[in-house]
PDB file of C-alpha atoms and ligand atoms in Angstrom:
ATOM      1  CA  MET A   1      18.578   9.363  23.769  1.00 46.00           C
ATOM      2  CA  ARG A   2      15.638  11.013  21.983  1.00 49.00           C
ATOM      3  CA  THR A   3      12.726  10.652  23.889  1.00 49.00           C
ATOM      4  CA  GLY A   4       9.428  10.691  23.189  1.00 47.00           C
ATOM      5  CA  ARG A   5       6.385  13.277  23.582  1.00 51.00           C
ATOM      6  CA  LYS A   6       4.242  13.390  26.947  1.00 58.00           C
ATOM      7  CA  LYS A   7       1.770  12.628  23.919  1.00 70.00           C
ATOM      8  CA  LYS A   8      -1.861  10.361  24.017  1.00 79.00           C
ATOM      9  CA  ARG A   9      -0.703   7.514  21.569  1.00 85.00           C
ATOM     10  CA  PRO A  10      -4.337   7.139  19.241  1.00 87.00           C
ATOM     11  CA  LYS A  11      -6.647   4.160  19.922  1.00 90.00           C
ATOM     12  CA  ILE A  12      -6.362   1.303  16.937  1.00 95.00           C
ATOM     13  CA  ILE A  13      -9.572  -0.847  17.269  1.00 95.00           C
ATOM     14  CA  GLY A  14      -9.123  -3.882  17.334  1.00 95.00           C
ATOM     15  CA  LEU A  15      -5.271  -3.429  18.515  1.00 95.00           C
ATOM     16  CA  PRO A  16      -5.701  -2.228  22.633  1.00 93.00           C
ATOM     17  CA  ASP A  17      -1.845  -2.893  23.333  1.00 93.00           C
ATOM     18  CA  PHE A  18      -0.413  -2.077  19.587  1.00 95.00           C
ATOM     19  CA  TRP A  19       1.812   0.239  20.943  1.00 94.00           C
ATOM     20  CA  ASP A  20       2.819  -1.270  24.137  1.00 92.00           C
ATOM     21  CA  VAL A  21       4.016  -4.190  22.285  1.00 92.00           C
ATOM     22  CA  LEU A  22       5.710  -2.165  19.275  1.00 94.00           C
ATOM     23  CA  SER A  23       7.722  -0.609  21.642  1.00 91.00           C
ATOM     24  CA  ARG A  24       9.288  -3.970  22.593  1.00 90.00           C
ATOM     25  CA  HIS A  25      10.290  -3.884  19.376  1.00 93.00           C
ATOM     26  CA  GLU A  26      14.308  -4.145  18.559  1.00 93.00           C
ATOM     27  CA  ASN A  27      13.447  -3.959  14.550  1.00 96.00           C
ATOM     28  CA  LYS A  28      10.027  -2.785  12.791  1.00 97.00           C
ATOM     29  CA  LEU A  29       8.537  -3.066   9.460  1.00 98.00           C
ATOM     30  CA  LEU A  30       6.549  -0.207   8.289  1.00 98.00           C
ATOM     31  CA  ALA A  31       4.512  -0.379   5.430  1.00 98.00           C
ATOM     32  CA  LEU A  32       1.636   1.567   3.357  1.00 98.00           C
ATOM     33  CA  ASP A  33      -0.619   1.972   0.552  1.00 97.00           C
ATOM     34  CA  TYR A  34      -0.727   5.251  -0.773  1.00 97.00           C
ATOM     35  CA  ASP A  35      -4.573   5.991  -2.362  1.00 96.00           C
ATOM     36  CA  GLY A  36      -6.773   6.075   0.609  1.00 96.00           C
ATOM     37  CA  THR A  37      -4.469   5.732   2.875  1.00 97.00           C
ATOM     38  CA  LEU A  38      -1.898   8.340   2.473  1.00 97.00           C
ATOM     39  CA  ALA A  39      -3.605  10.498   0.102  1.00 96.00           C
ATOM     40  CA  PRO A  40      -7.193  11.643  -0.396  1.00 94.00           C
ATOM     41  CA  PHE A  41      -8.994   9.936  -3.341  1.00 91.00           C
ATOM     42  CA  CYS A  42      -9.092  12.505  -6.219  1.00 86.00           C
ATOM     43  CA  VAL A  43     -10.999  12.051  -9.887  1.00 85.00           C
ATOM     44  CA  GLN A  44      -7.920  13.632 -11.289  1.00 88.00           C
ATOM     45  CA  ARG A  45      -5.593  10.438 -10.283  1.00 86.00           C
ATOM     46  CA  MET A  46      -1.984  12.769 -10.792  1.00 91.00           C
ATOM     47  CA  GLN A  47      -3.749  15.025  -8.389  1.00 91.00           C
ATOM     48  CA  ALA A  48      -3.947  12.683  -5.444  1.00 93.00           C
ATOM     49  CA  TYR A  49      -1.391  14.327  -3.077  1.00 94.00           C
ATOM     50  CA  PRO A  50       0.093  13.224   0.242  1.00 96.00           C
ATOM     51  CA  TYR A  51      -2.501  14.574   3.396  1.00 96.00           C
ATOM     52  CA  PRO A  52      -0.962  17.638   4.914  1.00 95.00           C
ATOM     53  CA  GLY A  53       1.598  16.579   7.623  1.00 95.00           C
ATOM     54  CA  ILE A  54       2.210  12.857   6.476  1.00 96.00           C
ATOM     55  CA  PRO A  55       5.468  13.352   4.019  1.00 96.00           C
ATOM     56  CA  GLY A  56       7.070  15.052   7.495  1.00 95.00           C
ATOM     57  CA  ALA A  57       5.880  12.279   9.780  1.00 96.00           C
ATOM     58  CA  LEU A  58       6.877  10.099   7.367  1.00 96.00           C
ATOM     59  CA  GLU A  59      10.714  11.517   7.047  1.00 95.00           C
ATOM     60  CA  ARG A  60      11.309  11.224  10.583  1.00 95.00           C
ATOM     61  CA  ILE A  61      10.173   7.554  10.653  1.00 96.00           C
ATOM     62  CA  HIS A  62      12.388   7.004   7.899  1.00 94.00           C
ATOM     63  CA  ARG A  63      15.304   8.869   9.803  1.00 93.00           C
ATOM     64  CA  ARG A  64      14.325   6.293  12.500  1.00 94.00           C
ATOM     65  CA  ALA A  65      17.545   3.524  12.602  1.00 92.00           C
ATOM     66  CA  ASP A  66      15.098   0.878  13.972  1.00 95.00           C
ATOM     67  CA  THR A  67      12.583   1.190  11.577  1.00 96.00           C
ATOM     68  CA  VAL A  68      12.518  -0.206   7.675  1.00 96.00           C
ATOM     69  CA  LEU A  69       9.698   2.395   5.577  1.00 97.00           C
ATOM     70  CA  ALA A  70       8.139   1.610   2.249  1.00 97.00           C
ATOM     71  CA  ILE A  71       5.290   2.382   0.658  1.00 97.00           C
ATOM     72  CA  ILE A  72       3.603  -0.520  -1.507  1.00 97.00           C
ATOM     73  CA  SER A  73       1.032   0.947  -4.284  1.00 96.00           C
ATOM     74  CA  GLY A  74      -1.003  -0.392  -6.983  1.00 92.00           C
ATOM     75  CA  ARG A  75      -0.097   2.428  -8.868  1.00 92.00           C
ATOM     76  CA  PRO A  76       2.949   2.488 -11.571  1.00 92.00           C
ATOM     77  CA  LEU A  77       6.186   2.910  -9.987  1.00 94.00           C
ATOM     78  CA  ALA A  78       6.840   6.344 -11.698  1.00 93.00           C
ATOM     79  CA  GLU A  79       3.357   7.758 -10.551  1.00 94.00           C
ATOM     80  CA  VAL A  80       4.175   7.051  -6.836  1.00 94.00           C
ATOM     81  CA  LEU A  81       7.459   8.563  -7.540  1.00 93.00           C
ATOM     82  CA  ILE A  82       5.841  12.085  -8.552  1.00 93.00           C
ATOM     83  CA  LEU A  83       3.232  12.108  -6.192  1.00 95.00           C
ATOM     84  CA  ALA A  84       4.565  11.235  -3.113  1.00 90.00           C
ATOM     85  CA  GLY A  85       7.339  13.447  -3.463  1.00 82.00           C
ATOM     86  CA  PRO A  86      10.855  13.417  -1.696  1.00 86.00           C
ATOM     87  CA  PHE A  87      10.321  10.077  -0.056  1.00 89.00           C
ATOM     88  CA  ASN A  88      13.306   8.289   1.190  1.00 89.00           C
ATOM     89  CA  GLY A  89      12.025   5.192   1.914  1.00 93.00           C
ATOM     90  CA  ILE A  90      11.256   1.562  -0.415  1.00 96.00           C
ATOM     91  CA  LEU A  91       8.910   2.907  -2.977  1.00 96.00           C
ATOM     92  CA  ILE A  92       6.831  -0.535  -5.300  1.00 96.00           C
ATOM     93  CA  GLY A  93       4.751  -0.035  -7.464  1.00 95.00           C
ATOM     94  CA  SER A  94       2.504  -1.995  -9.185  1.00 92.00           C
ATOM     95  CA  HIS A  95       1.474  -4.631  -6.302  1.00 91.00           C
ATOM     96  CA  GLY A  96       4.959  -5.113  -6.212  1.00 92.00           C
ATOM     97  CA  MET A  97       6.044  -6.054  -9.802  1.00 91.00           C
ATOM     98  CA  GLU A  98       8.090  -2.701  -9.505  1.00 93.00           C
ATOM     99  CA  LYS A  99      10.490  -1.373  -7.276  1.00 94.00           C
ATOM    100  CA  GLN A 100      13.040   0.720  -5.756  1.00 93.00           C
ATOM    101  CA  LEU A 101      15.354   0.513  -2.984  1.00 90.00           C
ATOM    102  CA  SER A 102      16.421   3.441  -0.752  1.00 84.00           C
ATOM    103  CA  SER A 103      19.839   3.663  -2.388  1.00 87.00           C
ATOM    104  CA  GLY A 104      17.680   4.754  -5.553  1.00 88.00           C
ATOM    105  CA  ASP A 105      18.195   1.094  -7.698  1.00 91.00           C
ATOM    106  CA  ILE A 106      15.283   0.159  -9.508  1.00 92.00           C
ATOM    107  CA  VAL A 107      14.547  -3.795  -9.438  1.00 91.00           C
ATOM    108  CA  ILE A 108      11.309  -4.779 -12.178  1.00 91.00           C
ATOM    109  CA  LYS A 109       9.212  -8.209 -12.605  1.00 89.00           C
ATOM    110  CA  THR A 110       8.262  -8.853 -15.723  1.00 87.00           C
ATOM    111  CA  VAL A 111       4.904 -10.846 -16.917  1.00 90.00           C
ATOM    112  CA  ASP A 112       5.462 -13.668 -19.235  1.00 92.00           C
ATOM    113  CA  GLN A 113       4.219 -13.170 -22.500  1.00 94.00           C
ATOM    114  CA  THR A 114       0.833 -14.563 -22.335  1.00 96.00           C
ATOM    115  CA  GLN A 115      -0.337 -12.303 -19.852  1.00 95.00           C
ATOM    116  CA  ARG A 116       1.463  -9.789 -21.778  1.00 94.00           C
ATOM    117  CA  GLN A 117      -0.366 -10.605 -24.837  1.00 96.00           C
ATOM    118  CA  GLY A 118      -3.633 -10.814 -22.812  1.00 96.00           C
ATOM    119  CA  LEU A 119      -3.349  -7.277 -21.246  1.00 95.00           C
ATOM    120  CA  ALA A 120      -2.890  -6.391 -24.430  1.00 96.00           C
ATOM    121  CA  CYS A 121      -6.401  -8.115 -25.527  1.00 96.00           C
ATOM    122  CA  ALA A 122      -7.909  -6.875 -22.213  1.00 96.00           C
ATOM    123  CA  GLN A 123      -6.864  -3.221 -22.712  1.00 96.00           C
ATOM    124  CA  SER A 124      -8.565  -3.366 -26.503  1.00 96.00           C
ATOM    125  CA  ALA A 125     -11.971  -5.268 -25.576  1.00 96.00           C
ATOM    126  CA  ALA A 126     -12.215  -1.728 -23.261  1.00 95.00           C
ATOM    127  CA  GLU A 127     -11.501   0.154 -25.995  1.00 95.00           C
ATOM    128  CA  GLU A 128     -13.588  -1.392 -28.217  1.00 94.00           C
ATOM    129  CA  ILE A 129     -16.671  -0.610 -26.292  1.00 93.00           C
ATOM    130  CA  GLY A 130     -15.671   2.996 -25.783  1.00 93.00           C
ATOM    131  CA  LEU A 131     -13.870   3.004 -22.452  1.00 94.00           C
ATOM    132  CA  GLN A 132     -10.306   3.997 -24.162  1.00 93.00           C
ATOM    133  CA  HIS A 133     -10.371   7.035 -21.487  1.00 93.00           C
ATOM    134  CA  HIS A 134     -10.960   5.344 -18.355  1.00 94.00           C
ATOM    135  CA  ILE A 135      -8.427   3.089 -18.666  1.00 94.00           C
ATOM    136  CA  GLU A 136      -4.911   2.887 -17.486  1.00 92.00           C
ATOM    137  CA  LEU A 137      -2.293   0.645 -18.600  1.00 90.00           C
ATOM    138  CA  LYS A 138       0.082  -0.538 -16.201  1.00 87.00           C
ATOM    139  CA  PRO A 139       3.066  -3.127 -15.967  1.00 85.00           C
ATOM    140  CA  ALA A 140       1.276  -5.787 -15.004  1.00 89.00           C
ATOM    141  CA  SER A 141      -2.694  -4.763 -15.131  1.00 92.00           C
ATOM    142  CA  VAL A 142      -5.025  -2.659 -17.184  1.00 95.00           C
ATOM    143  CA  ALA A 143      -7.301  -1.061 -14.835  1.00 94.00           C
ATOM    144  CA  LEU A 144     -11.212   0.228 -15.753  1.00 96.00           C
ATOM    145  CA  HIS A 145     -11.210   3.831 -13.526  1.00 94.00           C
ATOM    146  CA  THR A 146     -14.586   4.916 -12.450  1.00 95.00           C
ATOM    147  CA  ARG A 147     -14.448   7.745  -9.688  1.00 91.00           C
ATOM    148  CA  GLY A 148     -15.907  10.744 -10.834  1.00 91.00           C
ATOM    149  CA  ILE A 149     -19.004   8.692 -12.261  1.00 93.00           C
ATOM    150  CA  SER A 150     -21.861   8.312 -11.107  1.00 95.00           C
ATOM    151  CA  PRO A 151     -22.656   5.646  -8.745  1.00 94.00           C
ATOM    152  CA  LYS A 152     -25.080   3.781 -10.922  1.00 95.00           C
ATOM    153  CA  GLU A 153     -23.188   4.426 -13.761  1.00 95.00           C
ATOM    154  CA  ALA A 154     -20.177   3.128 -12.567  1.00 95.00           C
ATOM    155  CA  ALA A 155     -21.541   0.054 -11.368  1.00 95.00           C
ATOM    156  CA  ARG A 156     -22.915  -0.671 -14.918  1.00 96.00           C
ATOM    157  CA  LEU A 157     -19.379   0.315 -16.076  1.00 95.00           C
ATOM    158  CA  GLU A 158     -17.619  -2.246 -14.364  1.00 96.00           C
ATOM    159  CA  ASP A 159     -19.864  -5.035 -14.726  1.00 96.00           C
ATOM    160  CA  LEU A 160     -19.346  -4.576 -18.082  1.00 95.00           C
ATOM    161  CA  THR A 161     -16.240  -4.719 -18.142  1.00 96.00           C
ATOM    162  CA  VAL A 162     -15.873  -7.627 -16.400  1.00 96.00           C
ATOM    163  CA  ARG A 163     -17.796  -9.550 -18.246  1.00 96.00           C
ATOM    164  CA  ILE A 164     -15.677  -8.784 -21.341  1.00 95.00           C
ATOM    165  CA  TRP A 165     -12.489  -9.549 -19.737  1.00 97.00           C
ATOM    166  CA  HIS A 166     -13.519 -12.997 -17.892  1.00 96.00           C
ATOM    167  CA  ASP A 167     -12.925 -15.010 -20.698  1.00 95.00           C
ATOM    168  CA  ILE A 168      -9.393 -12.788 -21.437  1.00 96.00           C
ATOM    169  CA  SER A 169      -8.251 -13.367 -17.815  1.00 95.00           C
ATOM    170  CA  SER A 170      -8.877 -16.961 -17.641  1.00 95.00           C
ATOM    171  CA  ARG A 171      -7.233 -17.780 -21.165  1.00 96.00           C
ATOM    172  CA  HIS A 172      -4.288 -15.273 -20.573  1.00 95.00           C
ATOM    173  CA  GLY A 173      -3.239 -16.327 -16.700  1.00 94.00           C
ATOM    174  CA  LEU A 174      -4.873 -13.187 -15.647  1.00 95.00           C
ATOM    175  CA  GLU A 175      -6.933 -12.682 -12.575  1.00 94.00           C
ATOM    176  CA  ILE A 176      -9.928  -9.470 -11.981  1.00 95.00           C
ATOM    177  CA  ARG A 177      -9.794  -7.501  -8.787  1.00 91.00           C
ATOM    178  CA  ARG A 178     -11.917  -4.763  -7.866  1.00 90.00           C
ATOM    179  CA  PHE A 179     -10.645  -1.574  -6.382  1.00 87.00           C
ATOM    180  CA  ASN A 180     -11.799   1.635  -4.872  1.00 85.00           C
ATOM    181  CA  GLY A 181     -12.842   3.150  -7.461  1.00 90.00           C
ATOM    182  CA  GLY A 182     -12.538   1.110 -10.289  1.00 94.00           C
ATOM    183  CA  VAL A 183     -11.250  -2.878 -11.856  1.00 95.00           C
ATOM    184  CA  GLU A 184      -8.485  -3.950 -12.562  1.00 94.00           C
ATOM    185  CA  VAL A 185      -7.104  -7.125 -14.713  1.00 95.00           C
ATOM    186  CA  ARG A 186      -4.136  -8.314 -13.961  1.00 92.00           C
ATOM    187  CA  ALA A 187      -1.143 -10.943 -14.144  1.00 91.00           C
ATOM    188  CA  THR A 188      -1.375 -13.723 -11.715  1.00 88.00           C
ATOM    189  CA  GLY A 189       1.828 -14.856  -9.584  1.00 83.00           C
ATOM    190  CA  TRP A 190       2.493 -11.741  -7.563  1.00 86.00           C
ATOM    191  CA  ASN A 191       0.580  -9.618  -5.413  1.00 92.00           C
ATOM    192  CA  LYS A 192       1.195  -7.123  -2.788  1.00 95.00           C
ATOM    193  CA  GLY A 193       1.414  -9.583  -0.256  1.00 95.00           C
ATOM    194  CA  ASP A 194       3.940 -11.307  -1.619  1.00 95.00           C
ATOM    195  CA  ALA A 195       5.596  -7.600  -2.081  1.00 95.00           C
ATOM    196  CA  LEU A 196       5.444  -7.393   1.899  1.00 96.00           C
ATOM    197  CA  GLU A 197       6.609 -10.667   2.310  1.00 95.00           C
ATOM    198  CA  GLU A 198       9.844 -10.409   0.930  1.00 94.00           C
ATOM    199  CA  LEU A 199      10.463  -7.399   2.926  1.00 96.00           C
ATOM    200  CA  ARG A 200       9.453  -8.756   6.132  1.00 96.00           C
ATOM    201  CA  ARG A 201      11.929 -12.068   5.055  1.00 95.00           C
ATOM    202  CA  GLU A 202      14.729  -9.201   4.668  1.00 94.00           C
ATOM    203  CA  MET A 203      14.412  -8.475   8.515  1.00 96.00           C
ATOM    204  CA  PRO A 204      16.085 -10.035  11.394  1.00 95.00           C
ATOM    205  CA  PRO A 205      14.352 -12.163  13.248  1.00 94.00           C
ATOM    206  CA  GLY A 206      11.789 -11.033  15.889  1.00 93.00           C
ATOM    207  CA  SER A 207      10.964  -8.016  13.692  1.00 96.00           C
ATOM    208  CA  ALA A 208       7.597  -5.935  14.251  1.00 96.00           C
ATOM    209  CA  CYS A 209       6.093  -6.403  10.755  1.00 97.00           C
ATOM    210  CA  VAL A 210       2.928  -3.584  10.410  1.00 98.00           C
ATOM    211  CA  TYR A 211       1.435  -2.979   7.290  1.00 98.00           C
ATOM    212  CA  ILE A 212      -1.404  -0.229   7.049  1.00 98.00           C
ATOM    213  CA  GLY A 213      -4.238  -0.260   4.190  1.00 97.00           C
ATOM    214  CA  ASP A 214      -7.792   0.865   2.752  1.00 96.00           C
ATOM    215  CA  ASP A 215      -8.315  -1.235  -0.208  1.00 91.00           C
ATOM    216  CA  ASP A 216      -9.152  -5.011  -1.242  1.00 89.00           C
ATOM    217  CA  THR A 217      -5.791  -5.825  -2.587  1.00 90.00           C
ATOM    218  CA  ASP A 218      -4.874  -4.693   0.641  1.00 95.00           C
ATOM    219  CA  GLU A 219      -6.311  -7.916   2.090  1.00 95.00           C
ATOM    220  CA  ASP A 220      -3.682  -9.612   0.323  1.00 94.00           C
ATOM    221  CA  VAL A 221      -1.167  -8.307   3.173  1.00 97.00           C
ATOM    222  CA  PHE A 222      -3.769  -8.789   6.201  1.00 97.00           C
ATOM    223  CA  PHE A 223      -4.132 -12.557   5.590  1.00 95.00           C
ATOM    224  CA  ARG A 224      -0.253 -12.515   5.286  1.00 93.00           C
ATOM    225  CA  LEU A 225      -0.251 -11.188   8.449  1.00 94.00           C
ATOM    226  CA  ARG A 226      -3.035 -12.638  10.575  1.00 92.00           C
ATOM    227  CA  SER A 227       0.010 -14.738  12.278  1.00 88.00           C
ATOM    228  CA  ARG A 228       2.606 -12.670  12.114  1.00 89.00           C
ATOM    229  CA  GLY A 229       2.304  -8.832  11.995  1.00 94.00           C
ATOM    230  CA  TYR A 230      -0.189  -6.379  12.605  1.00 96.00           C
ATOM    231  CA  GLY A 231      -2.574  -5.433   9.021  1.00 97.00           C
ATOM    232  CA  ILE A 232      -4.473  -2.650  10.007  1.00 98.00           C
ATOM    233  CA  ARG A 233      -7.109  -1.051   7.621  1.00 97.00           C
ATOM    234  CA  VAL A 234      -8.143   2.364   7.031  1.00 97.00           C
ATOM    235  CA  GLY A 235     -11.682   2.898   6.684  1.00 94.00           C
ATOM    236  CA  GLU A 236     -15.630   2.501   8.428  1.00 91.00           C
ATOM    237  CA  ALA A 237     -15.905  -0.410  10.405  1.00 89.00           C
ATOM    238  CA  GLY A 238     -17.921  -3.434   9.765  1.00 85.00           C
ATOM    239  CA  ARG A 239     -16.716  -4.237   6.225  1.00 87.00           C
ATOM    240  CA  HIS A 240     -15.376  -7.979   5.970  1.00 91.00           C
ATOM    241  CA  THR A 241     -11.530  -7.617   6.301  1.00 94.00           C
ATOM    242  CA  ALA A 242      -8.390 -10.284   7.403  1.00 95.00           C
ATOM    243  CA  ALA A 243      -6.554  -6.875   9.049  1.00 96.00           C
ATOM    244  CA  ARG A 244      -6.481  -7.250  12.915  1.00 95.00           C
ATOM    245  CA  GLY A 245      -6.736  -3.522  13.832  1.00 96.00           C
ATOM    246  CA  LEU A 246      -8.750  -0.384  12.069  1.00 97.00           C
ATOM    247  CA  LEU A 247      -8.003   3.049  11.408  1.00 97.00           C
ATOM    248  CA  PRO A 248     -11.209   5.471  11.164  1.00 95.00           C
ATOM    249  CA  GLY A 249      -9.578   7.650   7.814  1.00 95.00           C
ATOM    250  CA  ILE A 250      -6.701   9.142   6.436  1.00 97.00           C
ATOM    251  CA  PRO A 251      -6.272  12.107   9.667  1.00 96.00           C
ATOM    252  CA  ALA A 252      -6.003   8.787  11.945  1.00 96.00           C
ATOM    253  CA  VAL A 253      -2.842   7.377   9.873  1.00 97.00           C
ATOM    254  CA  ARG A 254      -1.177  10.629  10.191  1.00 97.00           C
ATOM    255  CA  GLU A 255      -2.031  10.770  13.875  1.00 96.00           C
ATOM    256  CA  PHE A 256      -0.866   7.648  13.960  1.00 97.00           C
ATOM    257  CA  LEU A 257       2.524   8.047  11.927  1.00 97.00           C
ATOM    258  CA  GLU A 258       3.074  10.417  14.218  1.00 97.00           C
ATOM    259  CA  THR A 259       2.512   8.477  17.307  1.00 96.00           C
ATOM    260  CA  TRP A 260       5.119   6.148  15.885  1.00 96.00           C
ATOM    261  CA  ALA A 261       7.868   8.873  14.862  1.00 96.00           C
ATOM    262  CA  ASP A 262       8.060   9.772  18.328  1.00 93.00           C
ATOM    263  CA  LEU A 263       8.276   6.340  19.758  1.00 91.00           C
ATOM    264  CA  THR A 264      10.937   6.111  22.290  1.00 81.00           C
ATOM    265  CA  LEU A 265      13.933   4.304  21.026  1.00 73.00           C
ATOM    266  CA  PRO A 266      14.987   0.937  22.525  1.00 63.00           C
ATOM    267  CA  VAL A 267      17.995   1.236  24.419  1.00 54.00           C
ATOM    268  CA  LEU A 268      21.185   0.745  22.842  1.00 51.00           C
ATOM    269  CA  GLU A 269      24.735   0.613  24.773  1.00 48.00           C
ATOM    270  CA  GLU A 270      25.766   3.945  25.464  1.00 49.00           C
ATOM    271  CA  GLY A 271      26.941   6.155  22.774  1.00 47.00           C
ATOM    272  CA  ILE A 272      25.033   4.411  19.772  1.00 47.00           C
ATOM    273  CA  SER A 273      22.558   6.670  18.118  1.00 44.00           C
ATOM    274  CA  TRP A 274      19.759   5.636  16.861  1.00 44.00           C
ATOM    275  CA  ILE A 275      18.590   8.698  14.003  1.00 47.00           C
ATOM    276  CA  ARG A 276      19.988   8.754  10.728  1.00 48.00           C
ATOM    277  CA  ASP A 277      21.871  11.220   9.687  1.00 42.00           C
ATOM    278  CA  GLY A 278      20.126  13.238   7.129  1.00 39.00           C
TER     279      GLY A 278
HETATM  280 MG1   MG B   1      -5.511   2.398  -1.428  1.00 97.89          MG
END
């Protein structure tokens, strides 16, 4: 049996007994947001690679047979596949609309025709006011990105965009959500909380369920986990959140992952290994 390193476990603000409780669970689900959680924000969005040390820690967690590992991002799956590099867990993009299983199979949910028309209208409306270089059309949303723009101008553009998207969203089954670095109009009916719930339902009864994220769209997950798991928000203290725990930044997330990777595995029958091959 593999033993954990004698290393001090990082504190999770708000969850003082987290590691002791987690260690008692035979089965665990660990899901993570990508931007702002595993990778620092970057003006060039396709340069937002994982923080040093995080890919190695994720790989070691993936090899543990007691943990199902997933990334749930608002980015399109294709972007997460490029940025996350060799990641062997479950990859979920577009707030849950696209999923790549560990087997490599990809499952895609589709938006309905009204929503598709609404997204096209939202894209056109933003382009008509000169925002074409800040707009990204995703499978189930249109995002306005303002990272790299002065805070005052970013706020002006976001408010303006929210106003022009307001009627479009209400007529087409869409909703407007702000995120760290912009604002997005997206199809209702599916969010990160639903994506997490789908993963949770596939776990054995009594499994520990943990989600880490930094953004407002992660609140959908934190809310679902209030009574049935552990939502941990990344960032400064004092923000309103449904998360039960707090990690102060990405370096703390890396420390968290390294600790999880090194947890002593539950004792099984002699001769059975908890570590996956490869
Ligand atoms: Mg994020």
